[in-house]
JSON list of C-alpha atoms in Angstrom, two decimals:
[
{"chain": "O", "resi": 1, "resn": "LYS", "atom": "CA", "xyz": [0.00, 0.00, 0.00]},
{"chain": "O", "resi": 2, "resn": "TRP", "atom": "CA", "xyz": [1.55, 3.29, -1.10]},
{"chain": "O", "resi": 3, "resn": "ASN", "atom": "CA", "xyz": [-0.54, 5.52, 1.17]},
{"chain": "O", "resi": 4, "resn": "LEU", "atom": "CA", "xyz": [-0.36, 8.54, -1.16]},
{"chain": "O", "resi": 5, "resn": "LYS", "atom": "CA", "xyz": [-2.99, 11.24, -1.63]},
{"chain": "O", "resi": 6, "resn": "PHE", "atom": "CA", "xyz": [-3.05, 14.52, -3.51]},
{"chain": "O", "resi": 7, "resn": "SER", "atom": "CA", "xyz": [-6.01, 16.87, -3.85]},
{"chain": "O", "resi": 8, "resn": "GLY", "atom": "CA", "xyz": [-4.47, 19.81, -5.68]},
{"chain": "O", "resi": 9, "resn": "THR", "atom": "CA", "xyz": [-5.30, 22.33, -3.00]},
{"chain": "O", "resi": 10, "resn": "ARG", "atom": "CA", "xyz": [-3.07, 25.33, -2.45]},
{"chain": "O", "resi": 11, "resn": "GLY", "atom": "CA", "xyz": [-0.09, 24.51, -0.26]},
{"chain": "O", "resi": 12, "resn": "GLU", "atom": "CA", "xyz": [0.26, 20.88, -1.30]},
{"chain": "O", "resi": 13, "resn": "ASP", "atom": "CA", "xyz": [3.64, 19.98, -2.74]},
{"chain": "O", "resi": 14, "resn": "ALA", "atom": "CA", "xyz": [3.17, 18.62, -6.27]},
{"chain": "O", "resi": 15, "resn": "GLU", "atom": "CA", "xyz": [6.87, 17.77, -6.64]},
{"chain": "O", "resi": 16, "resn": "THR", "atom": "CA", "xyz": [6.91, 15.73, -3.45]},
{"chain": "O", "resi": 17, "resn": "PHE", "atom": "CA", "xyz": [3.86, 13.77, -4.62]},
{"chain": "O", "resi": 18, "resn": "LEU", "atom": "CA", "xyz": [5.60, 12.88, -7.91]},
{"chain": "O", "resi": 19, "resn": "LEU", "atom": "CA", "xyz": [8.81, 12.01, -6.07]},
{"chain": "O", "resi": 20, "resn": "ARG", "atom": "CA", "xyz": [6.95, 9.71, -3.65]},
{"chain": "O", "resi": 21, "resn": "ILE", "atom": "CA", "xyz": [5.35, 7.89, -6.58]},
{"chain": "O", "resi": 22, "resn": "GLU", "atom": "CA", "xyz": [8.74, 7.45, -8.24]},
{"chain": "O", "resi": 23, "resn": "GLU", "atom": "CA", "xyz": [10.29, 6.20, -4.98]},
{"chain": "O", "resi": 24, "resn": "SER", "atom": "CA", "xyz": [7.42, 3.74, -4.57]},
{"chain": "O", "resi": 25, "resn": "ARG", "atom": "CA", "xyz": [7.89, 2.55, -8.15]},
{"chain": "O", "resi": 26, "resn": "GLU", "atom": "CA", "xyz": [11.51, 1.72, -7.34]},
{"chain": "O", "resi": 27, "resn": "LEU", "atom": "CA", "xyz": [10.35, -0.69, -4.63]},
{"chain": "O", "resi": 28, "resn": "LEU", "atom": "CA", "xyz": [7.47, -2.12, -6.60]},
{"chain": "O", "resi": 29, "resn": "PRO", "atom": "CA", "xyz": [8.10, -1.75, -10.33]},
{"chain": "O", "resi": 30, "resn": "VAL", "atom": "CA", "xyz": [4.96, -0.54, -12.08]},
{"chain": "O", "resi": 31, "resn": "SER", "atom": "CA", "xyz": [4.76, 0.29, -15.79]},
{"chain": "O", "resi": 32, "resn": "ASP", "atom": "CA", "xyz": [3.87, 3.77, -17.02]},
{"chain": "O", "resi": 33, "resn": "GLU", "atom": "CA", "xyz": [0.60, 2.40, -18.34]},
{"chain": "O", "resi": 34, "resn": "ASP", "atom": "CA", "xyz": [-0.29, 0.82, -15.00]},
{"chain": "O", "resi": 35, "resn": "ILE", "atom": "CA", "xyz": [0.61, 3.89, -12.96]},
{"chain": "O", "resi": 36, "resn": "LEU", "atom": "CA", "xyz": [-1.59, 6.05, -15.20]},
{"chain": "O", "resi": 37, "resn": "HIS", "atom": "CA", "xyz": [-4.45, 3.60, -14.63]},
{"chain": "O", "resi": 38, "resn": "CYS", "atom": "CA", "xyz": [-3.86, 3.58, -10.85]},
{"chain": "O", "resi": 39, "resn": "LEU", "atom": "CA", "xyz": [-3.31, 7.31, -10.39]},
{"chain": "O", "resi": 40, "resn": "PRO", "atom": "CA", "xyz": [-7.00, 8.18, -9.81]},
{"chain": "O", "resi": 41, "resn": "PHE", "atom": "CA", "xyz": [-6.88, 6.12, -6.60]},
{"chain": "O", "resi": 42, "resn": "PHE", "atom": "CA", "xyz": [-4.27, 8.55, -5.22]},
{"chain": "O", "resi": 43, "resn": "LEU", "atom": "CA", "xyz": [-6.15, 11.69, -6.23]},
{"chain": "O", "resi": 44, "resn": "THR", "atom": "CA", "xyz": [-9.07, 13.61, -4.77]},
{"chain": "O", "resi": 45, "resn": "GLY", "atom": "CA", "xyz": [-10.82, 16.89, -5.44]},
{"chain": "O", "resi": 46, "resn": "ILE", "atom": "CA", "xyz": [-9.37, 19.25, -8.01]},
{"chain": "O", "resi": 47, "resn": "ALA", "atom": "CA", "xyz": [-6.49, 16.93, -8.87]},
{"chain": "O", "resi": 48, "resn": "LEU", "atom": "CA", "xyz": [-8.84, 14.05, -9.65]},
{"chain": "O", "resi": 49, "resn": "TYR", "atom": "CA", "xyz": [-11.08, 16.23, -11.84]},
{"chain": "O", "resi": 50, "resn": "TRP", "atom": "CA", "xyz": [-8.01, 17.58, -13.63]},
{"chain": "O", "resi": 51, "resn": "PHE", "atom": "CA", "xyz": [-6.64, 14.09, -14.28]},
{"chain": "O", "resi": 52, "resn": "ARG", "atom": "CA", "xyz": [-9.95, 12.82, -15.61]},
{"chain": "O", "resi": 53, "resn": "SER", "atom": "CA", "xyz": [-10.12, 15.72, -18.05]},
{"chain": "O", "resi": 54, "resn": "LYS", "atom": "CA", "xyz": [-6.55, 15.12, -19.29]},
{"chain": "O", "resi": 55, "resn": "ARG", "atom": "CA", "xyz": [-6.29, 11.33, -19.16]},
{"chain": "O", "resi": 56, "resn": "ASP", "atom": "CA", "xyz": [-6.73, 10.76, -22.91]},
{"chain": "O", "resi": 57, "resn": "ARG", "atom": "CA", "xyz": [-3.90, 13.18, -23.72]},
{"chain": "O", "resi": 58, "resn": "LEU", "atom": "CA", "xyz": [-1.41, 11.75, -21.21]},
{"chain": "O", "resi": 59, "resn": "SER", "atom": "CA", "xyz": [0.31, 8.96, -23.11]},
{"chain": "O", "resi": 60, "resn": "ASN", "atom": "CA", "xyz": [3.08, 8.19, -20.62]},
{"chain": "O", "resi": 61, "resn": "TRP", "atom": "CA", "xyz": [4.54, 9.06, -17.22]},
{"chain": "O", "resi": 62, "resn": "ASN", "atom": "CA", "xyz": [6.76, 11.86, -18.55]},
{"chain": "O", "resi": 63, "resn": "ALA", "atom": "CA", "xyz": [3.80, 13.52, -20.28]},
{"chain": "O", "resi": 64, "resn": "LEU", "atom": "CA", "xyz": [1.87, 13.34, -17.02]},
{"chain": "O", "resi": 65, "resn": "LYS", "atom": "CA", "xyz": [4.75, 14.83, -15.02]},
{"chain": "O", "resi": 66, "resn": "ASN", "atom": "CA", "xyz": [5.10, 17.76, -17.41]},
{"chain": "O", "resi": 67, "resn": "ALA", "atom": "CA", "xyz": [1.37, 18.50, -17.41]},
{"chain": "O", "resi": 68, "resn": "TRP", "atom": "CA", "xyz": [1.24, 17.97, -13.63]},
{"chain": "O", "resi": 69, "resn": "ARG", "atom": "CA", "xyz": [4.00, 20.49, -12.99]},
{"chain": "O", "resi": 70, "resn": "THR", "atom": "CA", "xyz": [2.32, 23.01, -15.27]},
{"chain": "O", "resi": 71, "resn": "ARG", "atom": "CA", "xyz": [-0.98, 22.67, -13.43]},
{"chain": "O", "resi": 72, "resn": "PHE", "atom": "CA", "xyz": [0.01, 22.03, -9.80]},
{"chain": "O", "resi": 73, "resn": "GLY", "atom": "CA", "xyz": [3.69, 22.88, -9.53]},
{"chain": "O", "resi": 74, "resn": "ASP", "atom": "CA", "xyz": [5.17, 25.97, -7.96]},
{"chain": "O", "resi": 75, "resn": "PRO", "atom": "CA", "xyz": [5.74, 28.39, -10.84]},
{"chain": "O", "resi": 76, "resn": "ASP", "atom": "CA", "xyz": [8.95, 29.53, -9.21]},
{"chain": "O", "resi": 77, "resn": "PHE", "atom": "CA", "xyz": [10.24, 26.00, -8.58]},
{"chain": "O", "resi": 78, "resn": "GLN", "atom": "CA", "xyz": [12.46, 25.72, -11.67]},
{"chain": "O", "resi": 79, "resn": "PHE", "atom": "CA", "xyz": [13.77, 29.25, -11.20]},
{"chain": "O", "resi": 80, "resn": "ALA", "atom": "CA", "xyz": [14.54, 28.65, -7.52]},
{"chain": "O", "resi": 81, "resn": "LEU", "atom": "CA", "xyz": [16.23, 25.34, -8.33]},
{"chain": "O", "resi": 82, "resn": "ARG", "atom": "CA", "xyz": [18.39, 26.96, -11.00]},
{"chain": "O", "resi": 83, "resn": "GLU", "atom": "CA", "xyz": [19.33, 29.77, -8.61]},
{"chain": "O", "resi": 84, "resn": "GLU", "atom": "CA", "xyz": [20.25, 27.28, -5.89]},
{"chain": "O", "resi": 85, "resn": "ILE", "atom": "CA", "xyz": [22.48, 25.37, -8.30]},
{"chain": "O", "resi": 86, "resn": "MET", "atom": "CA", "xyz": [24.18, 28.56, -9.46]},
{"chain": "O", "resi": 87, "resn": "ARG", "atom": "CA", "xyz": [24.89, 29.72, -5.88]},
{"chain": "O", "resi": 88, "resn": "ARG", "atom": "CA", "xyz": [26.20, 26.34, -4.71]},
{"chain": "O", "resi": 89, "resn": "THR", "atom": "CA", "xyz": [29.95, 26.16, -4.15]},
{"chain": "O", "resi": 90, "resn": "GLN", "atom": "CA", "xyz": [32.10, 23.25, -3.12]},
{"chain": "O", "resi": 91, "resn": "GLY", "atom": "CA", "xyz": [33.17, 23.36, 0.50]},
{"chain": "O", "resi": 92, "resn": "GLU", "atom": "CA", "xyz": [36.87, 23.39, 1.38]},
{"chain": "O", "resi": 93, "resn": "HIS", "atom": "CA", "xyz": [36.81, 19.84, 2.78]},
{"chain": "O", "resi": 94, "resn": "GLU", "atom": "CA", "xyz": [33.91, 18.56, 0.67]},
{"chain": "O", "resi": 95, "resn": "SER", "atom": "CA", "xyz": [34.62, 15.77, -1.79]},
{"chain": "O", "resi": 96, "resn": "VAL", "atom": "CA", "xyz": [33.63, 16.17, -5.43]},
{"chain": "O", "resi": 97, "resn": "ALA", "atom": "CA", "xyz": [31.17, 13.28, -5.05]},
{"chain": "O", "resi": 98, "resn": "ASP", "atom": "CA", "xyz": [29.47, 14.95, -2.07]},
{"chain": "O", "resi": 99, "resn": "PHE", "atom": "CA", "xyz": [29.34, 18.29, -3.89]},
{"chain": "O", "resi": 100, "resn": "LEU", "atom": "CA", "xyz": [27.78, 16.78, -7.01]},
{"chain": "O", "resi": 101, "resn": "SER", "atom": "CA", "xyz": [25.22, 14.76, -5.07]},
{"chain": "O", "resi": 102, "resn": "SER", "atom": "CA", "xyz": [23.96, 17.59, -2.87]}
]
């Protein structure tokens, strides 16, 4: 049981929801087709209505993620992520591997 829910209300983290699905898929491999069929069981409210209206146009997991981020994602997420990457510097005693993975 994955114990995931997303309603699409303001304040919910759309990225974390996608990440939790991907982490769950690592433990229990599920095809793109199957996850798209199962997704309504994880959704409620606005998110469920949105998915039902888009289902026929979402051909795979990547298409869903892109549409999901457009609809529910933080519009400043990509900008903030890019800024964080640009500001990040390697610490004096930090290994290259640690720097690249953080």
